[in-house]
Structure formats: structure tokens, C-alpha cells
Amino acid sequence: SQKIEQNSEALNIQEGKTATLTCNYTNYSPAYLQWYRQDPGRGPVFLLLIRENEKEKRKERLKVTFDTTLKQSLFHITASQPADSATYLCALDPQAGTALIFGKGTTLSVSS
Amino acid sequence: DAGITQSPRHKVTETGTPVTLRCHQTENHRYMYWYRQDPGHGLRLIHYSYGVKDTDKGEVSDGYSVSRSKTEDFLLTLESATSSQTSVYFCAIGGSGGANTGELFFGEGSRLTVL
């Protein structure tokens, strides 16, 4: 069956450390993978998109990797801050022209 | 911010009553989506639209219908609400097709409680 999984429901780290979130998928061959941030009571907000032919993408303190052999994406937040505390969702396109499907999310808590 | 608004933002209704949620966009985007979000399940696609009068089912479409009579509005209807449809509903625009980057822009959500 097809699945998209974010391995940890919750991740707690200290301020200043690097947070690493994992997204694994099975039985898909996505053209791209996306990461979103969601704060309590709000809609998800797009952060980064990485295409299948890209291994890594960066945006400020964020870095995403995409390994199509392992069927895995890693999302890193360096020098984490309490303001980074939120739920992070990964999403992919199951096939061209169809809607995104989402993982269940990982809730990150950064303590000062 | 993308111009996307959902109404109502909160609604409490009784089992068996019809409910319609509205999503309105000012971005003239072709694609619109309805997702529901529940603890333990994450975001799940209900229906989506790829143009006026063009819609398709998602993963959890049973019990829901949609309509898109004009580009800016996408309506989600629960013909006879059940307690299992208590959820937070998110509308989104953006996504697949052509040179589009694929990212979605979400509304603020509509919290529906079915008693």
C-alpha cells in the first residue's frame, strides 16, 4: 500500500541545537516533496519544495534533503529557536496532476 | 498572504442537518482543495477542483459533495452531518499543473462540531 510517514509525532530539543525531522514514503515516485509549518489553530504554511532531481535545498536556517533511493526526505532547522516550535508536515504529489497528500506531522518543541 | 477565506470559521450543528462550508479566493487560481484534519490522521483530502465544474474525489470523500460554479468559490456540503464529520476543514489553492511550483496556500480553517 502507499504510505507517507513522519517517524516522530513529537520532537523536543534545546535552543541552539539542530532539529532533524524525517519523512518516509513507500510505493510512490513523487516529482517533488514539500514541507509545511502549522501553528496551533492556523492553516499550514508552505516552507520549502524540493524536486526529485535535487538532493538538497536551503532557505535561511532550513535545509531539506531528498533521497529517492531511500524514499526519504530530511528537514533540518539549524540554530533552533523557541519560535520554531510548531508542527511540521511533509507532503508529496502521488502522481502528476493530482492533489498533494500529507504526512501526519511532527510537533517540534524548542526549549530555551 | 494568498487571498483565501473560509466561512463559517466555527459551526456547531446537530446530526442529520445539512452543512455547507464556503471557500473564497481572490487569486484566480485554477486548483482548489478541501482537506479535513483530525488528531492521529493528519490532513486528508476530501475533494478537489481543477476548474469550474471540474471536481474529483479524494481519500475521504464519502458523505461529502462539492460544487464550483465560478473560479473564486468552492463549496463543501455535508448533506446529512454525522458525528464522525466533526473536524477542522481546510481549504487550499495552488498545486499541480504546468509551470506551477506545486505549493499550496491554505485558509484559516473551519471548525465543525456535529452533536
PDB file of C-alpha atoms in Angstrom:
ATOM      1  CA  SER A   1       0.000   0.000   0.000  1.00  0.00           C
ATOM      2  CA  GLN A   2       1.040   3.596  -0.421  1.00  0.00           C
ATOM      3  CA  LYS A   3       2.146   5.445   2.680  1.00  0.00           C
ATOM      4  CA  ILE A   4       3.771   8.672   3.728  1.00  0.00           C
ATOM      5  CA  GLU A   5       5.118   8.629   7.257  1.00  0.00           C
ATOM      6  CA  GLN A   6       6.720  11.117   9.568  1.00  0.00           C
ATOM      7  CA  ASN A   7       8.532   8.970  12.037  1.00  0.00           C
ATOM      8  CA  SER A   8       8.177  11.054  15.158  1.00  0.00           C
ATOM      9  CA  GLU A   9       4.963  12.537  16.449  1.00  0.00           C
ATOM     10  CA  ALA A  10       6.917  14.836  18.755  1.00  0.00           C
ATOM     11  CA  LEU A  11      10.470  16.084  18.988  1.00  0.00           C
ATOM     12  CA  ASN A  12      11.873  18.076  21.890  1.00  0.00           C
ATOM     13  CA  ILE A  13      15.188  19.880  21.575  1.00  0.00           C
ATOM     14  CA  GLN A  14      17.099  22.681  23.254  1.00  0.00           C
ATOM     15  CA  GLU A  15      17.519  26.117  21.789  1.00  0.00           C
ATOM     16  CA  GLY A  16      20.539  26.400  19.544  1.00  0.00           C
ATOM     17  CA  LYS A  17      20.579  22.746  18.526  1.00  0.00           C
ATOM     18  CA  THR A  18      19.723  21.375  15.111  1.00  0.00           C
ATOM     19  CA  ALA A  19      16.325  19.748  14.734  1.00  0.00           C
ATOM     20  CA  THR A  20      16.058  16.933  12.199  1.00  0.00           C
ATOM     21  CA  LEU A  21      12.652  15.694  11.077  1.00  0.00           C
ATOM     22  CA  THR A  22      12.133  12.641   8.875  1.00  0.00           C
ATOM     23  CA  CYS A  23       9.606  11.898   6.163  1.00  0.00           C
ATOM     24  CA  ASN A  24       9.488   8.454   4.550  1.00  0.00           C
ATOM     25  CA  TYR A  25       7.249   7.229   1.791  1.00  0.00           C
ATOM     26  CA  THR A  26       6.535   3.900   0.144  1.00  0.00           C
ATOM     27  CA  ASN A  27       5.152   2.947  -3.259  1.00  0.00           C
ATOM     28  CA  TYR A  28       5.258   6.471  -4.622  1.00  0.00           C
ATOM     29  CA  SER A  29       7.551   8.105  -7.140  1.00  0.00           C
ATOM     30  CA  PRO A  30       6.908  11.789  -6.437  1.00  0.00           C
ATOM     31  CA  ALA A  31       8.190  14.514  -8.702  1.00  0.00           C
ATOM     32  CA  TYR A  32       8.673  16.722  -5.646  1.00  0.00           C
ATOM     33  CA  LEU A  33       8.259  16.828  -1.921  1.00  0.00           C
ATOM     34  CA  GLN A  34       7.191  19.774   0.192  1.00  0.00           C
ATOM     35  CA  TRP A  35       7.414  20.854   3.808  1.00  0.00           C
ATOM     36  CA  TYR A  36       4.879  22.984   5.650  1.00  0.00           C
ATOM     37  CA  ARG A  37       4.704  24.573   9.072  1.00  0.00           C
ATOM     38  CA  GLN A  38       1.476  24.660  11.067  1.00  0.00           C
ATOM     39  CA  ASP A  39       0.889  26.660  14.229  1.00  0.00           C
ATOM     40  CA  PRO A  40      -1.979  25.792  16.604  1.00  0.00           C
ATOM     41  CA  GLY A  41      -5.325  26.981  15.266  1.00  0.00           C
ATOM     42  CA  ARG A  42      -3.859  28.072  11.927  1.00  0.00           C
ATOM     43  CA  GLY A  43      -3.623  26.649   8.435  1.00  0.00           C
ATOM     44  CA  PRO A  44      -0.379  25.112   7.192  1.00  0.00           C
ATOM     45  CA  VAL A  45       2.155  27.475   5.639  1.00  0.00           C
ATOM     46  CA  PHE A  46       4.471  26.411   2.823  1.00  0.00           C
ATOM     47  CA  LEU A  47       8.190  26.363   3.651  1.00  0.00           C
ATOM     48  CA  LEU A  48      10.192  24.517   1.011  1.00  0.00           C
ATOM     49  CA  LEU A  49       9.802  22.401  -2.092  1.00  0.00           C
ATOM     50  CA  ILE A  50      12.468  20.010  -3.368  1.00  0.00           C
ATOM     51  CA  ARG A  51      12.306  18.272  -6.726  1.00  0.00           C
ATOM     52  CA  GLU A  52      13.265  14.682  -7.449  1.00  0.00           C
ATOM     53  CA  ASN A  53      16.431  15.753  -9.271  1.00  0.00           C
ATOM     54  CA  GLU A  54      17.581  17.939  -6.363  1.00  0.00           C
ATOM     55  CA  LYS A  55      19.436  16.406  -3.461  1.00  0.00           C
ATOM     56  CA  GLU A  56      19.385  19.386  -1.139  1.00  0.00           C
ATOM     57  CA  LYS A  57      17.727  22.767  -0.796  1.00  0.00           C
ATOM     58  CA  ARG A  58      18.328  25.553   1.713  1.00  0.00           C
ATOM     59  CA  LYS A  59      16.421  28.581   2.886  1.00  0.00           C
ATOM     60  CA  GLU A  60      17.934  30.595   5.697  1.00  0.00           C
ATOM     61  CA  ARG A  61      18.191  28.177   8.675  1.00  0.00           C
ATOM     62  CA  LEU A  62      16.198  25.472   6.914  1.00  0.00           C
ATOM     63  CA  LYS A  63      17.640  22.635   4.876  1.00  0.00           C
ATOM     64  CA  VAL A  64      15.792  19.840   3.118  1.00  0.00           C
ATOM     65  CA  THR A  65      17.261  16.718   1.549  1.00  0.00           C
ATOM     66  CA  PHE A  66      15.542  14.292  -0.784  1.00  0.00           C
ATOM     67  CA  ASP A  67      16.829  10.764  -1.353  1.00  0.00           C
ATOM     68  CA  THR A  68      14.688   8.997  -3.949  1.00  0.00           C
ATOM     69  CA  THR A  69      16.613   5.756  -3.446  1.00  0.00           C
ATOM     70  CA  LEU A  70      15.863   5.646   0.263  1.00  0.00           C
ATOM     71  CA  LYS A  71      12.443   7.243  -0.371  1.00  0.00           C
ATOM     72  CA  GLN A  72      13.154   9.713   2.361  1.00  0.00           C
ATOM     73  CA  SER A  73      13.319  13.449   2.998  1.00  0.00           C
ATOM     74  CA  LEU A  74      15.068  15.048   5.949  1.00  0.00           C
ATOM     75  CA  PHE A  75      14.143  18.527   7.194  1.00  0.00           C
ATOM     76  CA  HIS A  76      16.709  20.357   9.290  1.00  0.00           C
ATOM     77  CA  ILE A  77      16.369  23.532  11.326  1.00  0.00           C
ATOM     78  CA  THR A  78      19.758  24.798  12.443  1.00  0.00           C
ATOM     79  CA  ALA A  79      20.295  27.048  15.470  1.00  0.00           C
ATOM     80  CA  SER A  80      16.738  26.323  16.544  1.00  0.00           C
ATOM     81  CA  GLN A  81      14.736  28.900  18.495  1.00  0.00           C
ATOM     82  CA  PRO A  82      11.615  28.659  20.660  1.00  0.00           C
ATOM     83  CA  ALA A  83       9.772  30.448  17.823  1.00  0.00           C
ATOM     84  CA  ASP A  84      10.432  27.384  15.658  1.00  0.00           C
ATOM     85  CA  SER A  85       8.089  25.371  17.874  1.00  0.00           C
ATOM     86  CA  ALA A  86       5.254  24.171  15.633  1.00  0.00           C
ATOM     87  CA  THR A  87       4.025  21.136  13.766  1.00  0.00           C
ATOM     88  CA  TYR A  88       5.861  20.375  10.529  1.00  0.00           C
ATOM     89  CA  LEU A  89       4.174  18.476   7.736  1.00  0.00           C
ATOM     90  CA  CYS A  90       5.667  16.824   4.703  1.00  0.00           C
ATOM     91  CA  ALA A  91       3.655  16.393   1.529  1.00  0.00           C
ATOM     92  CA  LEU A  92       4.126  14.855  -1.881  1.00  0.00           C
ATOM     93  CA  ASP A  93       2.329  14.508  -5.188  1.00  0.00           C
ATOM     94  CA  PRO A  94       1.248  10.857  -5.567  1.00  0.00           C
ATOM     95  CA  GLN A  95       1.176  11.272  -9.343  1.00  0.00           C
ATOM     96  CA  ALA A  96       1.325  14.103 -11.840  1.00  0.00           C
ATOM     97  CA  GLY A  97      -1.766  16.271 -11.889  1.00  0.00           C
ATOM     98  CA  THR A  98      -3.215  15.041  -8.621  1.00  0.00           C
ATOM     99  CA  ALA A  99      -3.556  16.661  -5.225  1.00  0.00           C
ATOM    100  CA  LEU A 100      -0.909  16.615  -2.533  1.00  0.00           C
ATOM    101  CA  ILE A 101      -1.074  14.062   0.234  1.00  0.00           C
ATOM    102  CA  PHE A 102       0.318  14.847   3.664  1.00  0.00           C
ATOM    103  CA  GLY A 103       2.073  13.065   6.452  1.00  0.00           C
ATOM    104  CA  LYS A 104       0.604  13.294   9.948  1.00  0.00           C
ATOM    105  CA  GLY A 105       3.196  15.796  11.067  1.00  0.00           C
ATOM    106  CA  THR A 106       5.881  16.102  13.703  1.00  0.00           C
ATOM    107  CA  THR A 107       5.382  18.550  16.559  1.00  0.00           C
ATOM    108  CA  LEU A 108       8.646  20.264  17.399  1.00  0.00           C
ATOM    109  CA  SER A 109       9.165  21.909  20.771  1.00  0.00           C
ATOM    110  CA  VAL A 110      12.237  24.045  21.272  1.00  0.00           C
ATOM    111  CA  SER A 111      13.005  24.912  24.877  1.00  0.00           C
ATOM    112  CA  SER A 112      15.131  27.859  25.959  1.00  0.00           C
TER     113      SER A 112
ATOM    114  CA  ASP B   1      -0.728  36.294   2.042  1.00  0.00           C
ATOM    115  CA  ALA B   2      -2.825  34.450  -0.517  1.00  0.00           C
ATOM    116  CA  GLY B   3      -6.366  35.786  -0.703  1.00  0.00           C
ATOM    117  CA  ILE B   4      -8.306  32.833   0.586  1.00  0.00           C
ATOM    118  CA  THR B   5     -11.126  32.988   3.121  1.00  0.00           C
ATOM    119  CA  GLN B   6     -13.280  30.302   4.655  1.00  0.00           C
ATOM    120  CA  SER B   7     -16.739  30.682   6.144  1.00  0.00           C
ATOM    121  CA  PRO B   8     -18.028  29.993   8.642  1.00  0.00           C
ATOM    122  CA  ARG B   9     -14.932  29.716  10.822  1.00  0.00           C
ATOM    123  CA  HIS B  10     -16.829  27.888  13.539  1.00  0.00           C
ATOM    124  CA  LYS B  11     -20.069  25.961  13.402  1.00  0.00           C
ATOM    125  CA  VAL B  12     -21.949  23.684  15.764  1.00  0.00           C
ATOM    126  CA  THR B  13     -24.739  21.632  14.270  1.00  0.00           C
ATOM    127  CA  GLU B  14     -26.819  18.571  15.017  1.00  0.00           C
ATOM    128  CA  THR B  15     -26.624  15.139  13.471  1.00  0.00           C
ATOM    129  CA  GLY B  16     -28.677  14.873  10.293  1.00  0.00           C
ATOM    130  CA  THR B  17     -28.625  18.536   9.358  1.00  0.00           C
ATOM    131  CA  PRO B  18     -27.079  19.798   6.124  1.00  0.00           C
ATOM    132  CA  VAL B  19     -23.974  21.949   6.326  1.00  0.00           C
ATOM    133  CA  THR B  20     -22.201  23.981   3.673  1.00  0.00           C
ATOM    134  CA  LEU B  21     -18.716  25.404   4.058  1.00  0.00           C
ATOM    135  CA  ARG B  22     -17.533  28.065   1.677  1.00  0.00           C
ATOM    136  CA  CYS B  23     -14.060  28.789   0.371  1.00  0.00           C
ATOM    137  CA  HIS B  24     -13.478  32.033  -1.488  1.00  0.00           C
ATOM    138  CA  GLN B  25     -10.271  33.013  -3.292  1.00  0.00           C
ATOM    139  CA  THR B  26      -9.176  36.233  -4.937  1.00  0.00           C
ATOM    140  CA  GLU B  27      -6.112  34.708  -6.656  1.00  0.00           C
ATOM    141  CA  ASN B  28      -7.912  33.386  -9.747  1.00  0.00           C
ATOM    142  CA  HIS B  29      -6.246  30.023  -9.195  1.00  0.00           C
ATOM    143  CA  ARG B  30      -7.452  27.050 -11.170  1.00  0.00           C
ATOM    144  CA  TYR B  31      -6.986  24.440  -8.445  1.00  0.00           C
ATOM    145  CA  MET B  32      -8.880  24.394  -5.132  1.00  0.00           C
ATOM    146  CA  TYR B  33      -8.974  21.716  -2.448  1.00  0.00           C
ATOM    147  CA  TRP B  34     -10.831  20.681   0.671  1.00  0.00           C
ATOM    148  CA  TYR B  35      -8.940  18.786   3.376  1.00  0.00           C
ATOM    149  CA  ARG B  36     -10.005  17.701   6.836  1.00  0.00           C
ATOM    150  CA  GLN B  37      -7.610  17.469   9.761  1.00  0.00           C
ATOM    151  CA  ASP B  38      -8.123  15.167  12.699  1.00  0.00           C
ATOM    152  CA  PRO B  39      -5.841  14.105  15.560  1.00  0.00           C
ATOM    153  CA  GLY B  40      -3.989  10.951  14.636  1.00  0.00           C
ATOM    154  CA  HIS B  41      -4.857  11.258  10.957  1.00  0.00           C
ATOM    155  CA  GLY B  42      -3.305  14.471   9.808  1.00  0.00           C
ATOM    156  CA  LEU B  43      -4.568  16.263   6.730  1.00  0.00           C
ATOM    157  CA  ARG B  44      -6.698  14.145   4.424  1.00  0.00           C
ATOM    158  CA  LEU B  45      -8.048  15.173   1.039  1.00  0.00           C
ATOM    159  CA  ILE B  46     -11.829  15.232   0.659  1.00  0.00           C
ATOM    160  CA  HIS B  47     -12.355  16.664  -2.821  1.00  0.00           C
ATOM    161  CA  TYR B  48     -10.543  18.959  -5.165  1.00  0.00           C
ATOM    162  CA  SER B  49     -11.362  21.025  -8.230  1.00  0.00           C
ATOM    163  CA  TYR B  50      -9.241  21.649 -11.289  1.00  0.00           C
ATOM    164  CA  GLY B  51     -11.586  24.181 -12.876  1.00  0.00           C
ATOM    165  CA  VAL B  52     -15.148  25.464 -12.930  1.00  0.00           C
ATOM    166  CA  LYS B  53     -17.494  22.476 -12.722  1.00  0.00           C
ATOM    167  CA  ASP B  54     -14.488  20.096 -12.714  1.00  0.00           C
ATOM    168  CA  THR B  55     -14.047  18.194  -9.471  1.00  0.00           C
ATOM    169  CA  ASP B  56     -12.609  14.902  -8.303  1.00  0.00           C
ATOM    170  CA  LYS B  57     -12.745  12.787  -5.177  1.00  0.00           C
ATOM    171  CA  GLY B  58     -10.043  12.465  -2.603  1.00  0.00           C
ATOM    172  CA  GLU B  59      -9.231   9.889   0.023  1.00  0.00           C
ATOM    173  CA  VAL B  60     -12.201  10.582   2.339  1.00  0.00           C
ATOM    174  CA  SER B  61     -14.993  11.783   0.031  1.00  0.00           C
ATOM    175  CA  ASP B  62     -17.860   9.657   1.373  1.00  0.00           C
ATOM    176  CA  GLY B  63     -20.584  11.833   2.886  1.00  0.00           C
ATOM    177  CA  TYR B  64     -19.341  14.990   1.172  1.00  0.00           C
ATOM    178  CA  SER B  65     -20.171  16.759  -2.054  1.00  0.00           C
ATOM    179  CA  VAL B  66     -18.626  19.828  -3.648  1.00  0.00           C
ATOM    180  CA  SER B  67     -19.525  22.409  -6.217  1.00  0.00           C
ATOM    181  CA  ARG B  68     -17.590  25.008  -8.140  1.00  0.00           C
ATOM    182  CA  SER B  69     -19.800  27.229 -10.249  1.00  0.00           C
ATOM    183  CA  LYS B  70     -17.237  30.033 -10.530  1.00  0.00           C
ATOM    184  CA  THR B  71     -13.477  30.253 -10.236  1.00  0.00           C
ATOM    185  CA  GLU B  72     -13.429  32.034  -6.900  1.00  0.00           C
ATOM    186  CA  ASP B  73     -15.786  29.820  -4.878  1.00  0.00           C
ATOM    187  CA  PHE B  74     -15.525  26.169  -3.854  1.00  0.00           C
ATOM    188  CA  LEU B  75     -18.321  24.836  -1.655  1.00  0.00           C
ATOM    189  CA  LEU B  76     -18.183  21.752   0.530  1.00  0.00           C
ATOM    190  CA  THR B  77     -21.533  20.251   1.537  1.00  0.00           C
ATOM    191  CA  LEU B  78     -22.360  17.673   4.148  1.00  0.00           C
ATOM    192  CA  GLU B  79     -25.823  16.533   3.075  1.00  0.00           C
ATOM    193  CA  SER B  80     -26.604  14.964   6.457  1.00  0.00           C
ATOM    194  CA  ALA B  81     -23.928  15.661   9.046  1.00  0.00           C
ATOM    195  CA  THR B  82     -22.708  12.863  11.312  1.00  0.00           C
ATOM    196  CA  SER B  83     -20.579  12.997  14.449  1.00  0.00           C
ATOM    197  CA  SER B  84     -17.693  11.427  12.524  1.00  0.00           C
ATOM    198  CA  GLN B  85     -17.579  14.582  10.430  1.00  0.00           C
ATOM    199  CA  THR B  86     -16.630  16.679  13.432  1.00  0.00           C
ATOM    200  CA  SER B  87     -13.295  18.058  12.298  1.00  0.00           C
ATOM    201  CA  VAL B  88     -11.331  21.078  11.188  1.00  0.00           C
ATOM    202  CA  TYR B  89     -11.775  21.696   7.486  1.00  0.00           C
ATOM    203  CA  PHE B  90      -9.144  23.478   5.447  1.00  0.00           C
ATOM    204  CA  CYS B  91      -9.497  24.917   2.006  1.00  0.00           C
ATOM    205  CA  ALA B  92      -6.389  25.359  -0.120  1.00  0.00           C
ATOM    206  CA  ILE B  93      -5.481  26.804  -3.504  1.00  0.00           C
ATOM    207  CA  GLY B  94      -2.480  26.256  -5.721  1.00  0.00           C
ATOM    208  CA  GLY B  95      -0.799  22.995  -6.658  1.00  0.00           C
ATOM    209  CA  SER B  96      -0.174  20.889  -9.688  1.00  0.00           C
ATOM    210  CA  GLY B  97      -0.059  21.745 -13.348  1.00  0.00           C
ATOM    211  CA  GLY B  98       2.327  23.198 -15.849  1.00  0.00           C
ATOM    212  CA  ALA B  99       4.911  25.579 -14.534  1.00  0.00           C
ATOM    213  CA  ASN B 100       3.186  25.805 -11.159  1.00  0.00           C
ATOM    214  CA  THR B 101       5.541  25.182  -8.292  1.00  0.00           C
ATOM    215  CA  GLY B 102       3.001  22.969  -6.615  1.00  0.00           C
ATOM    216  CA  GLU B 103       2.857  24.749  -3.282  1.00  0.00           C
ATOM    217  CA  LEU B 104      -0.489  25.135  -1.596  1.00  0.00           C
ATOM    218  CA  PHE B 105      -1.889  28.150   0.205  1.00  0.00           C
ATOM    219  CA  PHE B 106      -4.304  27.321   2.997  1.00  0.00           C
ATOM    220  CA  GLY B 107      -7.195  29.139   4.555  1.00  0.00           C
ATOM    221  CA  GLU B 108      -7.505  29.534   8.312  1.00  0.00           C
ATOM    222  CA  GLY B 109      -9.799  26.557   8.698  1.00  0.00           C
ATOM    223  CA  SER B 110     -13.428  25.939   9.631  1.00  0.00           C
ATOM    224  CA  ARG B 111     -14.051  24.106  12.866  1.00  0.00           C
ATOM    225  CA  LEU B 112     -17.199  21.992  12.626  1.00  0.00           C
ATOM    226  CA  THR B 113     -18.775  20.220  15.582  1.00  0.00           C
ATOM    227  CA  VAL B 114     -21.609  17.780  14.946  1.00  0.00           C
ATOM    228  CA  LEU B 115     -23.555  16.913  18.110  1.00  0.00           C
TER     229      LEU B 115
END
